[in-house]
PDB file of C-alpha atoms in Angstrom:
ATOM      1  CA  UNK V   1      67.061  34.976 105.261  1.00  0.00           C
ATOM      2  CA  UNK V   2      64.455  32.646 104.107  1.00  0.00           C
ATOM      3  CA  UNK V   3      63.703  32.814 100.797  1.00  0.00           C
ATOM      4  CA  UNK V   4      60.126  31.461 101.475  1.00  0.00           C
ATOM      5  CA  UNK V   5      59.136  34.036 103.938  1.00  0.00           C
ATOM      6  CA  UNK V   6      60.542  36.137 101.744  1.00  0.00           C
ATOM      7  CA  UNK V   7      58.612  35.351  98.823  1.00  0.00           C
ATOM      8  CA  UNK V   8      55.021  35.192 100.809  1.00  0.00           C
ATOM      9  CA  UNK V   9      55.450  38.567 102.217  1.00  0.00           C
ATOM     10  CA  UNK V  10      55.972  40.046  98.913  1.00  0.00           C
ATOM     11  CA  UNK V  11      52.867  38.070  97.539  1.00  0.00           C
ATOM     12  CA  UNK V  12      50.832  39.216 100.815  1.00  0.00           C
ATOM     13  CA  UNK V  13      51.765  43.330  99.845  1.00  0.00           C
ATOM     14  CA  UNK V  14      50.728  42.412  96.386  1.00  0.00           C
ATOM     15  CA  UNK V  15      47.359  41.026  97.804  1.00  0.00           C
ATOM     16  CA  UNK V  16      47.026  44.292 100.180  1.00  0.00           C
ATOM     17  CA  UNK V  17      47.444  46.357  97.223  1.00  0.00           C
ATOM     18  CA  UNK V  18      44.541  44.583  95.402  1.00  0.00           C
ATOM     19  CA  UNK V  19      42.595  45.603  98.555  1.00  0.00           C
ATOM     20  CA  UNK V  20      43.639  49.148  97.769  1.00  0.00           C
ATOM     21  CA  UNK V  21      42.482  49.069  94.543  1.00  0.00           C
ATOM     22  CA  UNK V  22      39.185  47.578  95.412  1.00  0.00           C
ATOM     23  CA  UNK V  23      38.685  49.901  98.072  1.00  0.00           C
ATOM     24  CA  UNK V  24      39.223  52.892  95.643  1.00  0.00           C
ATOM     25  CA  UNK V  25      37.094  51.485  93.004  1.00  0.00           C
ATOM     26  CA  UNK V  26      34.204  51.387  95.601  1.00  0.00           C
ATOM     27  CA  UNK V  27      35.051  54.659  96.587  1.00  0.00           C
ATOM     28  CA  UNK V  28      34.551  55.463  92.902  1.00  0.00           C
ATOM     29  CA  UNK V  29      31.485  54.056  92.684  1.00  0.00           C
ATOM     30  CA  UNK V  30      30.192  55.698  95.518  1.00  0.00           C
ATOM     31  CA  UNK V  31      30.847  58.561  93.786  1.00  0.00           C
ATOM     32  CA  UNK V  32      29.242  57.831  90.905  1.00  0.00           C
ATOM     33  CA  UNK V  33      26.452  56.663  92.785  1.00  0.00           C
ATOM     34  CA  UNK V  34      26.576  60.203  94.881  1.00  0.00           C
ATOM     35  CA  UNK V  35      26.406  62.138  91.845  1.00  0.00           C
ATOM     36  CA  UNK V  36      23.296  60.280  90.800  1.00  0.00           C
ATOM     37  CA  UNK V  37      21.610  60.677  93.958  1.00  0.00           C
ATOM     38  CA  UNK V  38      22.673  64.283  94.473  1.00  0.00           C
ATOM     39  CA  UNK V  39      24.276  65.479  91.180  1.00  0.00           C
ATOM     40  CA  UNK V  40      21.551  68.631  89.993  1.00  0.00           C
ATOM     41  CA  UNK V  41      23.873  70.570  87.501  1.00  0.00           C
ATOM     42  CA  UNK V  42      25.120  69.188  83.993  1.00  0.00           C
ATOM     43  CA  UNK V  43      28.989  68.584  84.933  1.00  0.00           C
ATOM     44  CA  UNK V  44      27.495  66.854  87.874  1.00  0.00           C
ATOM     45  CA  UNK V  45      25.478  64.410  85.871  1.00  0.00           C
ATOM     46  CA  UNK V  46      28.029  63.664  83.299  1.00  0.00           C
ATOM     47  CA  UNK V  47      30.118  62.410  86.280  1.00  0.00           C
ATOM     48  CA  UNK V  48      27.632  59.144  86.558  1.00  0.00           C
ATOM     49  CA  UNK V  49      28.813  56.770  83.844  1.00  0.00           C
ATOM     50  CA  UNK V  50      32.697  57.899  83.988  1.00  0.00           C
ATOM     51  CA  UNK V  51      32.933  57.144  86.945  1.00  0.00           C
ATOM     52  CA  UNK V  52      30.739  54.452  87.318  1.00  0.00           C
ATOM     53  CA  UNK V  53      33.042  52.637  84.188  1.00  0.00           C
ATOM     54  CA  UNK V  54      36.225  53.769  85.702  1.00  0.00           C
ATOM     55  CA  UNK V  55      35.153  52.199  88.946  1.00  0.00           C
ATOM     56  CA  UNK V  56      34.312  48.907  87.422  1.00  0.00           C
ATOM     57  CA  UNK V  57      37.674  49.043  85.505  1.00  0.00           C
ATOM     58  CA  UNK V  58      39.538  49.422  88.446  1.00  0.00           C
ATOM     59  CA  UNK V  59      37.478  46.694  90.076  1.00  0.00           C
ATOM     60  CA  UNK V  60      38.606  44.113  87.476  1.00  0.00           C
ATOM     61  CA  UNK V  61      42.591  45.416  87.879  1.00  0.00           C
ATOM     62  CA  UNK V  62      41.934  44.784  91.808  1.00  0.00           C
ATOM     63  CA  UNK V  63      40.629  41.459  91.229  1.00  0.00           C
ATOM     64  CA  UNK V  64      43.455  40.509  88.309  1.00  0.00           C
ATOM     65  CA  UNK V  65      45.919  41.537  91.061  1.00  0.00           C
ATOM     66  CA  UNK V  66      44.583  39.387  93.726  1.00  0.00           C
ATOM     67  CA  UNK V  67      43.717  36.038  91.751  1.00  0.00           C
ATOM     68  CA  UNK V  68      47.327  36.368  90.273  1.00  0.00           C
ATOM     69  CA  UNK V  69      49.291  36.466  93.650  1.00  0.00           C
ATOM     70  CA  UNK V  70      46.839  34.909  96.577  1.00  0.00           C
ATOM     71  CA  UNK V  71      47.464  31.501  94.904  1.00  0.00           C
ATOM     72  CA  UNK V  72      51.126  32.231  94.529  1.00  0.00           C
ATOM     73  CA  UNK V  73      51.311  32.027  98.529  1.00  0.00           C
ATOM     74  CA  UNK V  74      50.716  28.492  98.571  1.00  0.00           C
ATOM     75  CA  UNK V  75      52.351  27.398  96.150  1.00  0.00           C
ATOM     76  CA  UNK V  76      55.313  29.573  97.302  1.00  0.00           C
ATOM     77  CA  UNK V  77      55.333  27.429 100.465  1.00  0.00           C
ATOM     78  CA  UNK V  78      55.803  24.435  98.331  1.00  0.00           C
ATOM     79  CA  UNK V  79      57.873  25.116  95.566  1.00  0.00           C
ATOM     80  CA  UNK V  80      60.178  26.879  97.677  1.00  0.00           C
ATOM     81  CA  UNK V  81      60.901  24.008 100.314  1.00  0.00           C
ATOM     82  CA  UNK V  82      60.841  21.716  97.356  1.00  0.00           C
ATOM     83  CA  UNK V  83      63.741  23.119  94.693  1.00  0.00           C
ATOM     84  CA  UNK V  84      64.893  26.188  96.577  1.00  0.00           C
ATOM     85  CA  UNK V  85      67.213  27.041  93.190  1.00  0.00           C
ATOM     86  CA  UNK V  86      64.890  26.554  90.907  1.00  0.00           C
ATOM     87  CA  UNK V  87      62.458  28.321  92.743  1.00  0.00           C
ATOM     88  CA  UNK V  88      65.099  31.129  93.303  1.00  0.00           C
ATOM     89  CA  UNK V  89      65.651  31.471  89.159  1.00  0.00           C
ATOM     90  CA  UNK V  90      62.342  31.716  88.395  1.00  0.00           C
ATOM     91  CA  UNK V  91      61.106  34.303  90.344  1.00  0.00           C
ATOM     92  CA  UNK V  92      64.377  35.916  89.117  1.00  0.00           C
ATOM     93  CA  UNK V  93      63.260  36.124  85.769  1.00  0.00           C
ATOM     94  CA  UNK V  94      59.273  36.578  86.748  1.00  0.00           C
ATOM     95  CA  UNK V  95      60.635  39.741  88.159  1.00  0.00           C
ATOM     96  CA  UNK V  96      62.697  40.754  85.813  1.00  0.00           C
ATOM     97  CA  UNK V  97      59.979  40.596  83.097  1.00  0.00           C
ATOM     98  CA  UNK V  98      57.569  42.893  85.668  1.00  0.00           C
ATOM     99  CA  UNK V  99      60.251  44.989  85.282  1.00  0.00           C
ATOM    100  CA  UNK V 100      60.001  45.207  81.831  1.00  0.00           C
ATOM    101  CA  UNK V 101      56.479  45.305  81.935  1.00  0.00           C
ATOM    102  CA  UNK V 102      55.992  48.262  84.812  1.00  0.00           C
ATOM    103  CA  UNK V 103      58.694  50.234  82.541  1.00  0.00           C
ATOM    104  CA  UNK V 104      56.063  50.269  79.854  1.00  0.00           C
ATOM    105  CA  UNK V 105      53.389  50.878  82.645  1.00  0.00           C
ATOM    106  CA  UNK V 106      54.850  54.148  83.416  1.00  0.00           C
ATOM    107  CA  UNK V 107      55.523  55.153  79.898  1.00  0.00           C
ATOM    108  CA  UNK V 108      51.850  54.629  78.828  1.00  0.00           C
ATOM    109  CA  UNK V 109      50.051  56.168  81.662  1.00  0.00           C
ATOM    110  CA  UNK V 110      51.680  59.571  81.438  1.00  0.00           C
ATOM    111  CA  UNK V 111      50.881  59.414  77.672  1.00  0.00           C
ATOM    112  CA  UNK V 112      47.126  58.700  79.145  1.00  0.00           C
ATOM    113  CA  UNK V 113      47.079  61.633  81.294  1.00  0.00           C
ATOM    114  CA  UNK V 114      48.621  64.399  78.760  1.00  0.00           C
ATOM    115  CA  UNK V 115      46.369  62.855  76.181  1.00  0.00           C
ATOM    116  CA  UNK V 116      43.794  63.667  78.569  1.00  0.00           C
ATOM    117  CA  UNK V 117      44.570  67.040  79.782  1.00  0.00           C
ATOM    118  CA  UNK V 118      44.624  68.366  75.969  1.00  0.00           C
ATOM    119  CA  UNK V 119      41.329  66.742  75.310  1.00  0.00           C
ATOM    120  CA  UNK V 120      39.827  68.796  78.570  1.00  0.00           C
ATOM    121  CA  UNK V 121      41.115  71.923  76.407  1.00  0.00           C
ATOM    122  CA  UNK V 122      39.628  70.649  72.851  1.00  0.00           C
ATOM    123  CA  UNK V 123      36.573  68.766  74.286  1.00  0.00           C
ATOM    124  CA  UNK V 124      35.122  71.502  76.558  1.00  0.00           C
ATOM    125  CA  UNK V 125      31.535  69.466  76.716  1.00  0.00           C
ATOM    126  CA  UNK V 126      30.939  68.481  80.168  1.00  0.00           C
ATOM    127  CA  UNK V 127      30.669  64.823  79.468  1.00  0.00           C
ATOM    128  CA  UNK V 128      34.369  65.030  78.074  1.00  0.00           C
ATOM    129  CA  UNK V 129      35.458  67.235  80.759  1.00  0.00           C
ATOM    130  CA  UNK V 130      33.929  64.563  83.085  1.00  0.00           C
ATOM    131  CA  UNK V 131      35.405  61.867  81.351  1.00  0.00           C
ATOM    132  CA  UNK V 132      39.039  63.211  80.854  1.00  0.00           C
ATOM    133  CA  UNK V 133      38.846  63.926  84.450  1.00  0.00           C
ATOM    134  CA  UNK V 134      38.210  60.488  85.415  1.00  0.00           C
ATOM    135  CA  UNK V 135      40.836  58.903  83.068  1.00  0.00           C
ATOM    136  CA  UNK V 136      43.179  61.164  84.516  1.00  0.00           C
ATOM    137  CA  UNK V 137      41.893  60.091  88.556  1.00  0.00           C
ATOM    138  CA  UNK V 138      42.471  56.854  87.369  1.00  0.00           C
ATOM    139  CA  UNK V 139      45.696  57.064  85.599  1.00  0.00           C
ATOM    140  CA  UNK V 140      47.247  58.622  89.058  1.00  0.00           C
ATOM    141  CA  UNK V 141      45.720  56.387  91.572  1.00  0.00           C
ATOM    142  CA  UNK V 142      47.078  53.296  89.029  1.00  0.00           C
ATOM    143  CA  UNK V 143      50.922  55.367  89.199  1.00  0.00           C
ATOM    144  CA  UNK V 144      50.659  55.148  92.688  1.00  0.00           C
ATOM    145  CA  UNK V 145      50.001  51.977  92.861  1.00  0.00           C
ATOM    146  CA  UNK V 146      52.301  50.878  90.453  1.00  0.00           C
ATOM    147  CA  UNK V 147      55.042  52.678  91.969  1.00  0.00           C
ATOM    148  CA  UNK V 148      54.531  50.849  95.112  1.00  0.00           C
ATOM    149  CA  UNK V 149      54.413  47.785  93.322  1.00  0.00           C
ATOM    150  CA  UNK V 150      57.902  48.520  91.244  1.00  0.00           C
ATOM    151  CA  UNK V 151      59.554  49.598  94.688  1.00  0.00           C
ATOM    152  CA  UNK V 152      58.307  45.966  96.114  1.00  0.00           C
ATOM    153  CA  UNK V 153      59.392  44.093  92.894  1.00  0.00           C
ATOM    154  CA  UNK V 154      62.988  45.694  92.933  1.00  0.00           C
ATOM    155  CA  UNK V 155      63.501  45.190  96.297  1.00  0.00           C
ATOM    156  CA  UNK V 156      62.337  41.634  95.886  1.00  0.00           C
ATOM    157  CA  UNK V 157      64.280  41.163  92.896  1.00  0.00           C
ATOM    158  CA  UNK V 158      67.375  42.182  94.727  1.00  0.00           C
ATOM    159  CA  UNK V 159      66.810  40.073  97.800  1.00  0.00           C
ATOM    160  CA  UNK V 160      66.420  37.100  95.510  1.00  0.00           C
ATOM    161  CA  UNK V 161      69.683  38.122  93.610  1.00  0.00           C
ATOM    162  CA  UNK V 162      71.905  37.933  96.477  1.00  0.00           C
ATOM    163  CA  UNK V 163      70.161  34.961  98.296  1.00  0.00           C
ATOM    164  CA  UNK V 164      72.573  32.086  99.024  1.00  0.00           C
ATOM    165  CA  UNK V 165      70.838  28.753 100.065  1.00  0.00           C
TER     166      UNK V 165
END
């Protein structure tokens, strides 16, 4: 196995899921956009800025993802062929504290969404039905992604735990 190909590939997913998000944020958008354009009842209209906001949001997350781990491709390459052991130990630990951090990822988003879901029953206003609605769009599609993105880590993790050089 080497631990540089290794390494890249993971960064690459972690780019491709930045795509994702970026693609779904335009999608978002669009929709926003669409309900603008086309949007003639009240629910309709209070769509616009939710979504518009929750599009930009994810946006930012999309571009946070990919300026974090494009870089990390090069210099991969050349930490990697340079100090494979250190290199090994710390991405050992880097993915041991996503770990940590995805843990509190999924604790926090649930508590999002059911925070959400009783404030469509107390906030029965279309702009808070349209808002709760996008918080909780956005709360799933960011599970999802983060799922995909704990599956890769662990797996990663692993791989680097039983890598002998």
């Amino acid at each position: 196995m080497d631990i540089v190909k290794l390494s890249t590939d993971w960064a690459r997913a972690e780019v491709f899921s930045a795509r994702i998000v970026w693609l779904f944020s335009a999608i978002t958008i669009m929709a926003a956009i669409g309900f603008w354009f086309w949007g003639r009842t009240v629910t309709a209209r209070a769509f616009i800025w939710p979504m518009l906001v929750a599009g930009i949001f994810m946006a930012a997350i999309g571009a946070g993802l990919y300026f974090a781990n494009n870089p990390r491709i090069a210099r991969f390459e050349s930490e990697g062929h340079r100090n494979p052991e250190a290199f090994i130990q710390g991405e050992i630990l880097r993915t041991a504290e996503s770990k940590k951090e995805l843990a509190l990822v999924f604790k926090i988003l649930p508590a999002i969404i059911i925070f959400a879901a009783a404030a469509i029953l107390l906030l029965p206003s279309p702009l808070w039905r349209a808002i709760t609605v996008t918080v909780i769009m956005t709360a799933i599609f960011l599970m999802i992604v983060d799922s995909n993105t704990e599956a890769r880590n662990n797996i990663y993790n692993s791989e680097l735990s039983s890598f002998k050089p």
